Coordinates of C-alpha atoms and ligand atoms in Angstrom, one line a residue:
X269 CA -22.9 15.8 6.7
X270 CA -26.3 14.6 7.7
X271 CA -24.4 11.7 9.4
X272 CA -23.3 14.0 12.3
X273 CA -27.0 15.5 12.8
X274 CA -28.9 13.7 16.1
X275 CA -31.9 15.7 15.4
X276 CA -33.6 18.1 13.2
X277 CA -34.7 20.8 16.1
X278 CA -36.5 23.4 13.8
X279 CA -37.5 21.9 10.1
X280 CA -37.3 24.6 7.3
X281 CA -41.4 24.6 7.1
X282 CA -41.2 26.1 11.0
X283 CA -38.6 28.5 10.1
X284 CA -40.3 30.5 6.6
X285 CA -43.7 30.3 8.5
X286 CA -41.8 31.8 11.3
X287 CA -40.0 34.3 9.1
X288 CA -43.6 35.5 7.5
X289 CA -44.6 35.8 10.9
X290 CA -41.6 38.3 12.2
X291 CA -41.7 40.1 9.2
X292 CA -45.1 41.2 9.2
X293 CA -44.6 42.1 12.7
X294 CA -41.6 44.1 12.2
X295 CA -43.9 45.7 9.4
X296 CA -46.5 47.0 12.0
X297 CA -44.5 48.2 14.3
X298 CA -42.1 50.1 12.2
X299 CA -44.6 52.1 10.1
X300 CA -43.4 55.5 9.2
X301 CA -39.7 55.0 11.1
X302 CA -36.8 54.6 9.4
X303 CA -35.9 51.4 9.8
X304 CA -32.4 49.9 9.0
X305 CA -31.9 46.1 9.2
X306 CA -28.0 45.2 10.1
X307 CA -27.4 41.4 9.6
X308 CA -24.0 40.4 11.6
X309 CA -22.0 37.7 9.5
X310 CA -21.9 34.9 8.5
X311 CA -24.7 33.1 10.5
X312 CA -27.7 35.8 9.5
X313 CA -27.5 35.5 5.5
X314 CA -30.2 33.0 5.6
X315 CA -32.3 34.4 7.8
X316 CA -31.8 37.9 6.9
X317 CA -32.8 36.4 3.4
X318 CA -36.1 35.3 4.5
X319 CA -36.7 37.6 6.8
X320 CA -36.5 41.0 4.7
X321 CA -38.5 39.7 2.3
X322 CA -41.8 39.5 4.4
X323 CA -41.2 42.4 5.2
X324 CA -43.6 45.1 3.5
X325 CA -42.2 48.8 4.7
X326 CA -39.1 50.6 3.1
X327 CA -35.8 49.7 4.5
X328 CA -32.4 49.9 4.3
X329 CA -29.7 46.7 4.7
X330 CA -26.6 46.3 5.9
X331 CA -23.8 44.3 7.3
X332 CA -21.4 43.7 9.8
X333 CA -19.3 41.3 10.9
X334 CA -17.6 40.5 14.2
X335 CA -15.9 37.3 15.8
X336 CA -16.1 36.0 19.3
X337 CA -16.0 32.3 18.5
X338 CA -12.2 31.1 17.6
X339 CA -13.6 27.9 16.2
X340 CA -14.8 26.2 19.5
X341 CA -18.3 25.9 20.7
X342 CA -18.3 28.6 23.2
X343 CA -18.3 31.9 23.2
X344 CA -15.2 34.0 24.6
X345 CA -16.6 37.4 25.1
X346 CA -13.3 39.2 23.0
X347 CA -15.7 40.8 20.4
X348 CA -13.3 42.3 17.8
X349 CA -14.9 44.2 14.9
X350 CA -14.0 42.5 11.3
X351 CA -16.5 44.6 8.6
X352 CA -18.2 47.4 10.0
X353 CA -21.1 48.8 8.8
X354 CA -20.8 50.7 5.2
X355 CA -23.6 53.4 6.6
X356 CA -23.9 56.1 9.3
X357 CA -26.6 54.9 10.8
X358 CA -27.1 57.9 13.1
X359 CA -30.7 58.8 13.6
X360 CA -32.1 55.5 12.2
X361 CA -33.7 52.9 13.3
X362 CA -31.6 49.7 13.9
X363 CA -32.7 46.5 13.9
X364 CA -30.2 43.9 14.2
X365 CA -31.1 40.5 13.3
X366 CA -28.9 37.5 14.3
X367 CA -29.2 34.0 13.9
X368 CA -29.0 33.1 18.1
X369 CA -28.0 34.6 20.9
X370 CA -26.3 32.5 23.7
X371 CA -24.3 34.5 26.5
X372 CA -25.7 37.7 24.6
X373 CA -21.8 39.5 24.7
X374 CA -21.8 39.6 21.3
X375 CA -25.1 41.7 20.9
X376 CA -24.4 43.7 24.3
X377 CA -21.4 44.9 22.6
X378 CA -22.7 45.6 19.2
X379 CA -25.7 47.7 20.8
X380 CA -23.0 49.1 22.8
X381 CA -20.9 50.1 20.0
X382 CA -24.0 51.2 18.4
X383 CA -25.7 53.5 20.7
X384 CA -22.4 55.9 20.8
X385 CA -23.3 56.4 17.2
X386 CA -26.5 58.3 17.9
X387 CA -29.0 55.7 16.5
X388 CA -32.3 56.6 17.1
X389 CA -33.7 53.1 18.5
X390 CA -31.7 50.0 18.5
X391 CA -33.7 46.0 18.6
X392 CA -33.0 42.6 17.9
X393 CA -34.6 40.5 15.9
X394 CA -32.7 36.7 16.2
X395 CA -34.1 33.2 14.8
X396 CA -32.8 31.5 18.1
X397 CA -32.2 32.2 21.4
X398 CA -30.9 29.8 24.2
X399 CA -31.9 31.9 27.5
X400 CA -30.4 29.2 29.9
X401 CA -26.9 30.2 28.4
X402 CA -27.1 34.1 29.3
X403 CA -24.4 35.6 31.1
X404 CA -24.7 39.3 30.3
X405 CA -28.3 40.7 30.7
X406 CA -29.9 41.2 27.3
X407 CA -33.7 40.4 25.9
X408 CA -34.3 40.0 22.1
X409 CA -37.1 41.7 21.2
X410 CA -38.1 39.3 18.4
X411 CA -37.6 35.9 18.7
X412 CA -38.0 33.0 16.4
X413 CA -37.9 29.9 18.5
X414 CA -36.8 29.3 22.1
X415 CA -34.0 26.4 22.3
X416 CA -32.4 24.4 25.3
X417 CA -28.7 24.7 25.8
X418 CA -27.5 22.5 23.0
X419 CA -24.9 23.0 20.2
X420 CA -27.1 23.6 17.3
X421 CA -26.3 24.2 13.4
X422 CA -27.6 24.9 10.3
X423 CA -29.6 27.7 8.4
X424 CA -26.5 29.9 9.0
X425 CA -25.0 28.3 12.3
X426 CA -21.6 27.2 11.5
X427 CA -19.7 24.8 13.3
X428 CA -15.8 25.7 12.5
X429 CA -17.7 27.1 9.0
X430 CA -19.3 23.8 8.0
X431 CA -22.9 23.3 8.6
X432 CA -24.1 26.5 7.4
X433 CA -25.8 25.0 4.3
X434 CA -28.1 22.6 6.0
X435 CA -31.7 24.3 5.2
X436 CA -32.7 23.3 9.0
X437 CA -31.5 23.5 12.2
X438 CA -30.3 20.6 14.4
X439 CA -28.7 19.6 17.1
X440 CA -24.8 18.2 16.3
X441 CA -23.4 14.7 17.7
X442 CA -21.2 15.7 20.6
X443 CA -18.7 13.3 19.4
X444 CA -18.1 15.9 16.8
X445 CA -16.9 18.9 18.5
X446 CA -15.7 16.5 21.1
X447 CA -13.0 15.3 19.4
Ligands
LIG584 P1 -23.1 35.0 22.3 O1 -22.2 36.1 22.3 O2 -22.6 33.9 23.2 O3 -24.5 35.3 22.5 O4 -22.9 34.2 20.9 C1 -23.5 34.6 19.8 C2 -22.8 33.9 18.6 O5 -22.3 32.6 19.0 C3 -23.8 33.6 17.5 O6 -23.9 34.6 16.6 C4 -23.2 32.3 16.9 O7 -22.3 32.7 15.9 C5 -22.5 31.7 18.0 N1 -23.3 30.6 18.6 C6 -23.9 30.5 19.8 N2 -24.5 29.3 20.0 C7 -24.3 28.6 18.9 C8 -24.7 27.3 18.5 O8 -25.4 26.6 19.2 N3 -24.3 26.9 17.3 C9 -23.6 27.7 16.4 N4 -23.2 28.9 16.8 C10 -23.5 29.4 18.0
LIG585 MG1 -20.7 31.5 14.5

């Protein structure tokens, strides 16, 4: 597995300092709201993991999961919905927390889906984001670590669902998804 890695782009030591650091954040600034964390699977579980617990306020978690990969390296922008969430989240506080955002049509049409359900704020909180690969307009409001436009796996990111176990994040051999 570590055969296919060119480079370790963010080591695990970078990512649970970075994780204390969101979380106490997050704390801060939602004192006294009512604050609901919605992990979209499979990519978050790691980071969700380390995430929620540096985080010192009462909340609530849940999950969702939709697909807009079909085991390539791009995203399509056909979002279909595959678990949706198990609570009404109508008049919370959402904060969704994924593991990168890329062309952001995923995310646009998650918040999309869950504004009409009368949330009362809606942010994102996401480990990675590659800005030069937006297509939709969409800002995370927390962000981990700023990466170039490279194919990246580990800590949750999947490539065709390998990967995901790596405790870092790195960059994969193009030869790999090339083939
Ligand atoms: P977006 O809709 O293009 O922003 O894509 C977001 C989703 O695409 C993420 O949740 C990931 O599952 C996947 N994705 C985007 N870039 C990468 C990458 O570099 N490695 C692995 N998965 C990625
Ligand atoms: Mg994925």
């Amino acid at each position: 597995m570590l055969n296919n890695i060119k480079k370790v782009l963010v080591s695990e030591e970078q990512i649970l300092e970075k994780c204390k650091q969101l979380g106490q954040q997050i704390s801060k600034d939602y004192e006294g709201k009512n604050l609901i964390v919605v992990g979209l699977l499979k990519g978050c579980v790691p980071f969700m993991s380390d995430l929620t617990k540096n985080i010192s306020i009462p909340i609530q978690i849940d999950y969702m999961q939709v697909s807009s990969y079909h085991g390539g390296t791009e995203s399509t922008g056909n979002v279909k919905v595959i678990k949706d969430l198990d609570y009404n989240i109508n008049g919370l506080d959402v904060l969704i927390a994924e593991d990168i955002v890329d062309t952001g049509k995923t995310l646009k049409k998650v918040m999309e889906i869950f504004n009409l359900r009368g949330v009362n704020s809606i942010k994102i909180v996401t480990l990675l984001d590659k800005p030069e690969g937006r297509v939709v307009e969409l800002i995370a409001d927390y962000v981990g670590f700023t990466i170039p436009k490279e194919f990246v796996v580990g800590y949750g990111l999947d490539f065709d669902e390998y990967y995901r176990n790596l405790p870092f994040v790195g960059v994969l051999k193009e030869e790999v998804y090339s083939k």
